GROMACS .gro file of C-alpha atoms in nm:
model
  418
    1MET     CA    1 -18.128  -6.422   1.777
    2THR     CA    2 -18.242  -6.183   2.048
    3ASP     CA    3 -18.538  -6.381   2.154
    4ASP     CA    4 -18.325  -6.693   2.174
    5VAL     CA    5 -18.081  -6.525   2.400
    6ARG     CA    6 -18.348  -6.354   2.611
    7ASN     CA    7 -18.514  -6.698   2.671
    8ILE     CA    8 -18.196  -6.859   2.821
    9ARG     CA    9 -18.301  -7.015   3.151
   10ILE     CA   10 -18.063  -6.913   3.432
   11GLU     CA   11 -18.132  -7.240   3.603
   12ASP     CA   12 -17.936  -7.413   3.327
   13TYR     CA   13 -17.630  -7.238   3.445
   14ASP     CA   14 -17.643  -7.366   3.816
   15TYR     CA   15 -17.393  -7.591   3.985
   16PRO     CA   16 -17.340  -7.718   4.343
   17LEU     CA   17 -17.099  -7.479   4.520
   18THR     CA   18 -17.075  -7.541   4.890
   19ASP     CA   19 -16.924  -7.292   5.139
   20ASP     CA   20 -16.618  -7.505   5.195
   21ARG     CA   21 -16.507  -7.463   4.828
   22ILE     CA   22 -16.521  -7.080   4.856
   23ALA     CA   23 -16.169  -6.943   4.916
   24LEU     CA   24 -16.189  -6.693   5.213
   25HIS     CA   25 -15.827  -6.571   5.159
   26PRO     CA   26 -15.579  -6.594   4.878
   27LEU     CA   27 -15.265  -6.804   4.883
   28GLU     CA   28 -14.960  -6.638   5.031
   29ASP     CA   29 -14.788  -6.663   4.693
   30ARG     CA   30 -15.045  -6.535   4.446
   31ASP     CA   31 -14.908  -6.715   4.146
   32LYS     CA   32 -14.903  -7.054   4.306
   33CYS     CA   33 -15.284  -7.096   4.281
   34ARG     CA   34 -15.416  -7.370   4.053
   35LEU     CA   35 -15.491  -7.296   3.688
   36LEU     CA   36 -15.732  -7.511   3.482
   37HIS     CA   37 -15.620  -7.481   3.123
   38TRP     CA   38 -15.869  -7.538   2.841
   39CYS     CA   39 -15.790  -7.504   2.483
   40ALA     CA   40 -16.048  -7.571   2.205
   41GLY     CA   41 -15.980  -7.922   2.069
   42SER     CA   42 -15.722  -8.014   2.337
   43GLY     CA   43 -15.936  -8.058   2.647
   44ILE     CA   44 -15.851  -7.983   3.011
   45SER     CA   45 -15.524  -7.986   3.190
   46ASP     CA   46 -15.439  -7.895   3.556
   47ARG     CA   47 -15.160  -7.645   3.582
   48VAL     CA   48 -15.020  -7.388   3.816
   49PHE     CA   49 -15.077  -7.013   3.761
   50CYS     CA   50 -14.703  -6.938   3.748
   51GLU     CA   51 -14.696  -7.162   3.432
   52LEU     CA   52 -14.905  -6.893   3.249
   53PRO     CA   53 -14.608  -6.758   3.045
   54ASP     CA   54 -14.559  -7.111   2.899
   55LEU     CA   55 -14.914  -7.140   2.802
   56LEU     CA   56 -14.980  -6.812   2.640
   57PRO     CA   57 -14.936  -6.794   2.259
   58ALA     CA   58 -14.598  -6.645   2.182
   59ASP     CA   59 -14.740  -6.366   1.960
   60SER     CA   60 -15.033  -6.284   2.187
   61VAL     CA   61 -15.133  -5.961   2.358
   62LEU     CA   62 -15.234  -5.977   2.725
   63VAL     CA   63 -15.487  -5.704   2.826
   64TYR     CA   64 -15.564  -5.630   3.183
   65ASN     CA   65 -15.780  -5.386   3.387
   66ASN     CA   66 -15.587  -5.120   3.575
   67THR     CA   67 -15.870  -5.016   3.796
   68ARG     CA   68 -15.815  -4.982   4.167
   69VAL     CA   69 -16.057  -5.074   4.437
   70ILE     CA   70 -16.153  -4.790   4.667
   71ASN     CA   71 -16.251  -4.795   5.040
   72ALA     CA   72 -16.604  -4.764   4.920
   73ARG     CA   73 -16.771  -4.875   5.263
   74LEU     CA   74 -16.809  -4.588   5.515
   75ARG     CA   75 -16.957  -4.627   5.857
   76PHE     CA   76 -17.126  -4.351   6.066
   77ARG     CA   77 -17.296  -4.329   6.394
   78LYS     CA   78 -17.615  -4.138   6.435
   79GLY     CA   79 -17.588  -3.873   6.701
   80GLU     CA   80 -17.289  -3.748   6.899
   81THR     CA   81 -17.187  -4.059   7.075
   82ASP     CA   82 -17.056  -4.405   6.975
   83GLU     CA   83 -17.376  -4.562   7.106
   84GLY     CA   84 -17.591  -4.417   6.824
   85ALA     CA   85 -17.737  -4.641   6.545
   86LEU     CA   86 -17.471  -4.766   6.302
   87ILE     CA   87 -17.527  -4.652   5.944
   88GLU     CA   88 -17.324  -4.791   5.660
   89VAL     CA   89 -17.280  -4.589   5.333
   90PHE     CA   90 -17.164  -4.779   5.034
   91CYS     CA   91 -17.034  -4.559   4.739
   92LEU     CA   92 -17.139  -4.686   4.404
   93GLU     CA   93 -17.055  -4.415   4.143
   94PRO     CA   94 -16.972  -4.051   4.143
   95VAL     CA   95 -17.251  -3.794   4.077
   96THR     CA   96 -17.091  -3.448   4.135
   97PRO     CA   97 -16.845  -3.438   3.972
   98ALA     CA   98 -16.950  -3.724   3.750
   99ASP     CA   99 -16.601  -3.784   3.634
  100TYR     CA  100 -16.409  -4.030   3.866
  101ALA     CA  101 -16.075  -3.857   3.859
  102ARG     CA  102 -16.219  -3.505   3.919
  103ASN     CA  103 -16.443  -3.653   4.204
  104PHE     CA  104 -16.148  -3.805   4.374
  105GLU     CA  105 -15.961  -3.471   4.348
  106SER     CA  106 -16.240  -3.272   4.510
  107THR     CA  107 -16.128  -3.068   4.806
  108HIS     CA  108 -16.444  -2.959   4.988
  109SER     CA  109 -16.748  -3.165   4.873
  110CYS     CA  110 -16.867  -3.414   4.635
  111SER     CA  111 -17.168  -3.649   4.589
  112TRP     CA  112 -17.209  -4.028   4.507
  113THR     CA  113 -17.490  -4.266   4.440
  114CYS     CA  114 -17.477  -4.491   4.746
  115LEU     CA  115 -17.646  -4.786   4.909
  116VAL     CA  116 -17.742  -4.725   5.278
  117GLY     CA  117 -17.741  -4.988   5.543
  118ASN     CA  118 -17.989  -4.922   5.829
  119SER     CA  119 -18.149  -4.681   5.603
  120LYS     CA  120 -18.467  -4.614   5.816
  121LYS     CA  121 -18.251  -4.462   6.089
  122TRP     CA  122 -18.119  -4.185   5.852
  123LYS     CA  123 -18.379  -3.939   5.742
  124PRO     CA  124 -18.323  -3.678   5.474
  125GLY     CA  125 -18.183  -3.361   5.602
  126LEU     CA  126 -18.001  -3.519   5.893
  127ASP     CA  127 -17.624  -3.487   5.884
  128LEU     CA  128 -17.399  -3.764   5.995
  129THR     CA  129 -17.051  -3.681   6.095
  130ARG     CA  130 -16.712  -3.837   6.162
  131HIS     CA  131 -16.399  -3.687   6.326
  132LEU     CA  132 -16.087  -3.793   6.150
  133VAL     CA  133 -15.710  -3.734   6.163
  134ILE     CA  134 -15.545  -3.781   5.828
  135ASN     CA  135 -15.165  -3.725   5.784
  136GLY     CA  136 -15.169  -3.527   6.100
  137GLU     CA  137 -15.457  -3.309   5.982
  138THR     CA  138 -15.792  -3.297   6.162
  139VAL     CA  139 -16.104  -3.308   5.960
  140VAL     CA  140 -16.475  -3.345   6.016
  141LEU     CA  141 -16.652  -3.546   5.750
  142THR     CA  142 -17.021  -3.481   5.699
  143ALA     CA  143 -17.277  -3.692   5.511
  144ARG     CA  144 -17.623  -3.592   5.402
  145ARG     CA  145 -17.868  -3.797   5.194
  146ASP     CA  146 -18.122  -3.638   4.954
  147THR     CA  147 -18.400  -3.899   4.952
  148MET     CA  148 -18.512  -4.232   5.115
  149ALA     CA  149 -18.472  -4.413   4.783
  150SER     CA  150 -18.240  -4.689   4.731
  151PRO     CA  151 -17.985  -4.630   4.596
  152THR     CA  152 -17.974  -4.260   4.686
  153VAL     CA  153 -17.739  -3.961   4.638
  154VAL     CA  154 -17.524  -3.886   4.931
  155VAL     CA  155 -17.343  -3.540   4.957
  156PHE     CA  156 -17.007  -3.559   5.138
  157GLU     CA  157 -16.851  -3.242   5.289
  158TRP     CA  158 -16.533  -3.203   5.483
  159ASP     CA  159 -16.380  -2.897   5.654
  160ASN     CA  160 -16.014  -2.931   5.552
  161ALA     CA  161 -15.945  -2.810   5.192
  162SER     CA  162 -15.590  -2.964   5.194
  163LEU     CA  163 -15.747  -3.307   5.174
  164THR     CA  164 -15.901  -3.471   4.871
  165PHE     CA  165 -16.194  -3.708   4.866
  166SER     CA  166 -15.941  -3.977   4.783
  167ASP     CA  167 -15.766  -3.898   5.099
  168ILE     CA  168 -16.096  -3.904   5.289
  169ILE     CA  169 -16.218  -4.242   5.183
  170SER     CA  170 -15.864  -4.396   5.202
  171ALA     CA  171 -15.855  -4.307   5.573
  172ALA     CA  172 -16.230  -4.341   5.666
  173GLY     CA  173 -16.345  -4.622   5.450
  174GLU     CA  174 -16.311  -4.996   5.433
  175ILE     CA  175 -16.230  -5.210   5.127
  176PRO     CA  176 -16.555  -5.386   5.013
  177ILE     CA  177 -16.476  -5.750   4.992
  178PRO     CA  178 -16.741  -5.967   4.817
  179PRO     CA  179 -17.056  -6.042   5.029
  180TYR     CA  180 -17.028  -6.414   4.959
  181LEU     CA  181 -16.713  -6.429   5.181
  182ASN     CA  182 -16.944  -6.394   5.486
  183ARG     CA  183 -16.676  -6.222   5.686
  184SER     CA  184 -16.568  -5.866   5.775
  185SER     CA  185 -16.291  -5.688   5.588
  186GLU     CA  186 -15.938  -5.757   5.743
  187GLU     CA  187 -15.617  -5.560   5.726
  188SER     CA  188 -15.475  -5.813   5.490
  189ASP     CA  189 -15.756  -5.735   5.229
  190ASN     CA  190 -15.613  -5.396   5.184
  191ARG     CA  191 -15.323  -5.574   5.009
  192ASP     CA  192 -15.488  -5.893   4.889
  193TYR     CA  193 -15.788  -5.731   4.715
  194GLN     CA  194 -15.580  -5.517   4.487
  195THR     CA  195 -15.401  -5.632   4.172
  196VAL     CA  196 -15.027  -5.551   4.118
  197PHE     CA  197 -15.128  -5.339   3.814
  198SER     CA  198 -15.407  -5.141   3.988
  199ARG     CA  199 -15.364  -4.758   3.963
  200ILE     CA  200 -15.692  -4.583   3.853
  201GLU     CA  201 -15.920  -4.540   4.148
  202GLY     CA  202 -16.287  -4.621   4.100
  203SER     CA  203 -16.399  -4.982   4.156
  204VAL     CA  204 -16.597  -5.120   4.441
  205ALA     CA  205 -16.492  -5.474   4.359
  206ALA     CA  206 -16.161  -5.612   4.225
  207PRO     CA  207 -16.111  -5.753   3.878
  208THR     CA  208 -16.014  -6.082   4.054
  209ALA     CA  209 -15.855  -6.267   3.769
  210GLY     CA  210 -15.573  -6.019   3.802
  211LEU     CA  211 -15.517  -6.095   4.174
  212HIS     CA  212 -15.304  -6.390   4.068
  213PHE     CA  213 -15.032  -6.189   3.895
  214THR     CA  214 -14.703  -6.085   4.068
  215SER     CA  215 -14.447  -5.847   3.953
  216GLY     CA  216 -14.205  -6.144   3.883
  217LEU     CA  217 -14.465  -6.314   3.662
  218LEU     CA  218 -14.524  -6.003   3.454
  219GLU     CA  219 -14.144  -5.980   3.409
  220GLU     CA  220 -14.147  -6.339   3.283
  221ILE     CA  221 -14.441  -6.271   3.042
  222ASP     CA  222 -14.239  -5.971   2.913
  223ARG     CA  223 -13.935  -6.194   2.853
  224ARG     CA  224 -14.139  -6.429   2.657
  225GLY     CA  225 -14.235  -6.151   2.410
  226VAL     CA  226 -14.602  -6.130   2.510
  227GLN     CA  227 -14.718  -5.770   2.478
  228ARG     CA  228 -14.902  -5.618   2.776
  229ARG     CA  229 -15.167  -5.349   2.760
  230GLU     CA  230 -15.419  -5.179   2.988
  231VAL     CA  231 -15.777  -5.080   2.979
  232THR     CA  232 -15.998  -4.934   3.258
  233LEU     CA  233 -16.332  -5.070   3.366
  234HIS     CA  234 -16.462  -4.950   3.711
  235VAL     CA  235 -16.638  -5.255   3.864
  236GLY     CA  236 -16.965  -5.168   4.016
  237ALA     CA  237 -17.161  -5.345   4.292
  238GLY     CA  238 -17.389  -5.484   4.026
  239THR     CA  239 -17.122  -5.740   3.942
  240PHE     CA  240 -17.263  -5.931   4.253
  241GLN     CA  241 -17.627  -5.875   4.149
  242PRO     CA  242 -17.787  -6.226   4.111
  243VAL     CA  243 -18.009  -6.309   3.818
  244LYS     CA  244 -18.345  -6.320   3.995
  245SER     CA  245 -18.564  -6.387   3.690
  246ASP     CA  246 -18.622  -6.733   3.537
  247ASP     CA  247 -18.478  -6.622   3.203
  248ILE     CA  248 -18.211  -6.357   3.142
  249GLY     CA  249 -18.427  -6.145   2.923
  250HIS     CA  250 -18.581  -5.995   3.231
  251HIS     CA  251 -18.239  -5.928   3.397
  252PRO     CA  252 -18.131  -5.566   3.376
  253MET     CA  253 -17.747  -5.537   3.337
  254HIS     CA  254 -17.577  -5.258   3.547
  255ALA     CA  255 -17.380  -4.993   3.368
  256GLU     CA  256 -17.002  -4.976   3.414
  257PHE     CA  257 -16.750  -4.708   3.324
  258ILE     CA  258 -16.487  -4.796   3.067
  259ALA     CA  259 -16.186  -4.601   2.933
  260VAL     CA  260 -15.954  -4.704   2.650
  261GLY     CA  261 -15.656  -4.514   2.501
  262ARG     CA  262 -15.647  -4.421   2.140
  263ARG     CA  263 -15.308  -4.596   2.092
  264LEU     CA  264 -15.449  -4.929   2.210
  265VAL     CA  265 -15.757  -4.891   1.969
  266GLU     CA  266 -15.509  -4.831   1.680
  267GLU     CA  267 -15.319  -5.140   1.784
  268LEU     CA  268 -15.615  -5.348   1.814
  269ALA     CA  269 -15.736  -5.236   1.472
  270GLU     CA  270 -15.410  -5.368   1.323
  271TRP     CA  271 -15.395  -5.688   1.531
  272THR     CA  272 -15.752  -5.785   1.436
  273LYS     CA  273 -15.701  -5.759   1.065
  274PRO     CA  274 -15.699  -6.093   0.877
  275GLY     CA  275 -15.355  -6.204   0.764
  276ALA     CA  276 -15.007  -6.231   0.885
  277GLY     CA  277 -15.030  -5.953   1.134
  278ARG     CA  278 -15.313  -6.103   1.329
  279ARG     CA  279 -15.236  -6.135   1.695
  280PRO     CA  280 -15.440  -6.337   1.966
  281VAL     CA  281 -15.591  -6.099   2.226
  282ILE     CA  282 -15.596  -6.253   2.571
  283ALA     CA  283 -15.813  -6.068   2.826
  284VAL     CA  284 -15.738  -6.091   3.194
  285GLY     CA  285 -16.076  -6.122   3.363
  286THR     CA  286 -16.432  -6.073   3.254
  287THR     CA  287 -16.397  -5.688   3.307
  288SER     CA  288 -16.142  -5.680   3.036
  289VAL     CA  289 -16.349  -5.906   2.820
  290ARG     CA  290 -16.637  -5.667   2.855
  291THR     CA  291 -16.425  -5.358   2.783
  292LEU     CA  292 -16.270  -5.509   2.469
  293GLU     CA  293 -16.588  -5.651   2.330
  294SER     CA  294 -16.766  -5.324   2.407
  295LEU     CA  295 -16.517  -5.148   2.194
  296TYR     CA  296 -16.640  -5.346   1.896
  297HIS     CA  297 -16.995  -5.261   1.973
  298ILE     CA  298 -16.920  -4.897   2.018
  299GLY     CA  299 -16.772  -4.896   1.659
  300SER     CA  300 -17.079  -5.076   1.529
  301LEU     CA  301 -17.309  -4.813   1.703
  302MET     CA  302 -17.098  -4.532   1.559
  303ALA     CA  303 -17.118  -4.679   1.215
  304ALA     CA  304 -17.500  -4.715   1.246
  305GLY     CA  305 -17.532  -4.355   1.362
  306ARG     CA  306 -17.669  -4.479   1.696
  307TRP     CA  307 -17.397  -4.393   1.937
  308ASP     CA  308 -17.501  -4.200   2.254
  309GLY     CA  309 -17.226  -4.290   2.504
  310GLU     CA  310 -17.352  -4.625   2.629
  311VAL     CA  311 -17.352  -4.971   2.486
  312PRO     CA  312 -17.706  -5.116   2.539
  313GLN     CA  313 -17.756  -5.455   2.695
  314TRP     CA  314 -17.905  -5.616   2.381
  315TRP     CA  315 -17.735  -5.436   2.100
  316PRO     CA  316 -17.514  -5.730   1.994
  317TYR     CA  317 -17.820  -5.938   1.925
  318ASP     CA  318 -18.025  -5.672   1.754
  319GLN     CA  319 -18.133  -5.736   1.397
  320ASP     CA  320 -18.012  -5.388   1.292
  321HIS     CA  321 -17.656  -5.456   1.413
  322PRO     CA  322 -17.428  -5.398   1.110
  323GLN     CA  323 -17.203  -5.701   1.185
  324LEU     CA  324 -16.876  -5.535   1.091
  325ALA     CA  325 -16.541  -5.700   1.079
  326PRO     CA  326 -16.357  -5.636   1.404
  327HIS     CA  327 -16.105  -5.402   1.245
  328GLU     CA  328 -16.380  -5.216   1.064
  329ALA     CA  329 -16.557  -5.151   1.393
  330LEU     CA  330 -16.236  -5.033   1.565
  331GLU     CA  331 -16.159  -4.801   1.271
  332ALA     CA  332 -16.507  -4.652   1.317
  333VAL     CA  333 -16.411  -4.588   1.683
  334LEU     CA  334 -16.091  -4.413   1.570
  335ASN     CA  335 -16.272  -4.201   1.307
  336ASN     CA  336 -16.515  -4.079   1.582
  337MET     CA  337 -16.304  -4.052   1.881
  338GLU     CA  338 -16.238  -3.706   2.034
  339GLY     CA  339 -15.907  -3.678   2.218
  340ASP     CA  340 -15.680  -3.952   2.327
  341THR     CA  341 -15.911  -4.154   2.549
  342LEU     CA  342 -16.246  -4.307   2.467
  343VAL     CA  343 -16.477  -4.285   2.765
  344ALA     CA  344 -16.806  -4.479   2.779
  345ASP     CA  345 -17.059  -4.682   2.981
  346THR     CA  346 -17.142  -5.028   2.893
  347ARG     CA  347 -17.443  -5.252   2.980
  348LEU     CA  348 -17.316  -5.529   2.752
  349ILE     CA  349 -17.451  -5.878   2.837
  350ILE     CA  350 -17.252  -6.166   2.690
  351ALA     CA  351 -17.449  -6.499   2.690
  352PRO     CA  352 -17.447  -6.818   2.484
  353GLY     CA  353 -17.532  -6.705   2.135
  354TYR     CA  354 -17.303  -6.404   2.156
  355ARG     CA  355 -17.017  -6.393   1.895
  356TYR     CA  356 -16.683  -6.291   2.033
  357ASN     CA  357 -16.515  -6.035   1.811
  358ILE     CA  358 -16.200  -5.913   1.984
  359VAL     CA  359 -16.110  -6.160   2.259
  360ASP     CA  360 -15.928  -6.493   2.160
  361GLY     CA  361 -15.871  -6.616   2.511
  362MET     CA  362 -15.921  -6.513   2.868
  363VAL     CA  363 -15.774  -6.562   3.214
  364THR     CA  364 -16.069  -6.583   3.461
  365ASN     CA  365 -16.164  -6.720   3.799
  366PHE     CA  366 -16.445  -6.968   3.879
  367HIS     CA  367 -16.775  -6.783   3.896
  368GLN     CA  368 -17.083  -6.800   4.109
  369PRO     CA  369 -17.368  -7.022   3.998
  370LYS     CA  370 -17.649  -6.870   3.797
  371SER     CA  371 -17.438  -6.544   3.732
  372THR     CA  372 -17.398  -6.331   3.414
  373LEU     CA  373 -17.022  -6.402   3.436
  374LEU     CA  374 -17.084  -6.769   3.413
  375LEU     CA  375 -17.291  -6.700   3.100
  376LEU     CA  376 -16.999  -6.498   2.962
  377VAL     CA  377 -16.763  -6.783   3.003
  378SER     CA  378 -17.005  -7.043   2.864
  379ALA     CA  379 -17.058  -6.819   2.549
  380PHE     CA  380 -16.675  -6.803   2.491
  381ILE     CA  381 -16.636  -7.188   2.541
  382ALA     CA  382 -16.936  -7.258   2.309
  383GLN     CA  383 -16.805  -7.033   2.033
  384ALA     CA  384 -16.442  -7.167   2.062
  385GLY     CA  385 -16.545  -7.523   2.005
  386GLY     CA  386 -16.752  -7.663   2.277
  387ASP     CA  387 -17.107  -7.793   2.242
  388GLY     CA  388 -17.291  -7.567   2.481
  389CYS     CA  389 -17.226  -7.804   2.780
  390GLU     CA  390 -16.848  -7.771   2.783
  391TRP     CA  391 -16.854  -7.514   3.058
  392ARG     CA  392 -17.019  -7.767   3.279
  393ARG     CA  393 -16.751  -8.026   3.217
  394LEU     CA  394 -16.491  -7.776   3.320
  395TYR     CA  395 -16.658  -7.693   3.637
  396ASP     CA  396 -16.735  -8.054   3.707
  397HIS     CA  397 -16.367  -8.132   3.667
  398ALA     CA  398 -16.279  -7.866   3.920
  399LEU     CA  399 -16.551  -7.957   4.161
  400ALA     CA  400 -16.439  -8.333   4.152
  401ASP     CA  401 -16.095  -8.211   4.272
  402PRO     CA  402 -16.115  -8.087   4.628
  403SER     CA  403 -15.795  -7.886   4.595
  404TYR     CA  404 -15.957  -7.638   4.354
  405ARG     CA  405 -16.077  -7.322   4.526
  406PHE     CA  406 -16.367  -7.099   4.382
  407LEU     CA  407 -16.467  -6.732   4.347
  408SER     CA  408 -16.269  -6.419   4.418
  409TYR     CA  409 -15.975  -6.549   4.622
  410GLY     CA  410 -15.988  -6.891   4.453
  411ASP     CA  411 -15.816  -7.042   4.150
  412ALA     CA  412 -15.806  -6.947   3.789
  413CYS     CA  413 -15.885  -7.073   3.440
  414LEU     CA  414 -15.710  -7.010   3.111
  415LEU     CA  415 -15.947  -7.049   2.821
  416LEU     CA  416 -15.814  -7.034   2.469
  417LYS     CA  417 -15.972  -7.063   2.124
  418ASN     CA  418 -15.683  -7.255   1.992
   0.00000   0.00000   0.00000
């Protein structure tokens, strides 16, 4: 199985996406975007996102990602004047402290793995500075890089201990909108590029399927009796990393931080048992999909005595995978959890040939051609009842209708097994 998956040609997951089909801004009313509805055996229908409560199974559970996008892009000028070389520092993940929450709470210094723009102009040992005024407090922010490698570790220091690093980047940084929008960040992106349920800082990209939800829509979902639950996956810049190899076997998946509460793992263990108590689990976005499916593989790794804190990229396809029932894997997680929150990293790649274990449906956007996210969607549709080419029929349907808008600020899909 592993060899079959590794040999998948990314060229087979291409489609013609022109710039005019990429949404540069969201609709003013988030939940008025289009919704392509696909249910196994029932085909495609064109809906509006605000109809989602009517389309969700009445006994389902909606799981969304509560991560919040940080102002991860920081700009410095080399030297003492505004005429110095512009150097851009893009924060990827915390190093010291490595824990996201503790890092954002730091009050004097911290370090991050970063990408550096105009890197050659910034030598190791050279300090870059910015003078800021935050909440009426003056502060000097200093950045120092350790090496010329890319990515590199950047140490940030500031001279006002009343301010946290969260305060610093909120004031000094810019929200990192996707590179394929080909425009600079705007004031409106500070609002538009956050979900209504974002609350845990850490992502450098939004879980964009969640951008369509409004407070009113969530209230309507509650009124329909659909349960809502949260997970956390901090989206890394690797989500935009193109597959450069001819086959996916040579594409390295990036690691992403996930956190899931014990209570939700207990509920999922009950909801995935065969029988009358089985409840459909609908994931909002590919980040929630990866988190939920990673839970299953964490349990299988624990059962096999191979858990080391990270889900390896190819573990689902390994011949030594124990292939537990979903509730058995989740019970293994519960038996091995320490504390009330499971924290892990995942490199899970979901591609055709993958067997979904937790997720019964997903709300997702239209994804870039030749991307791992398109592979994830294709794998779900193929398992749910398609023939391996069904994803292309969905995308062809949307491409044939000029009112459908693509990518982060574009329209959505609701994909259901039944």
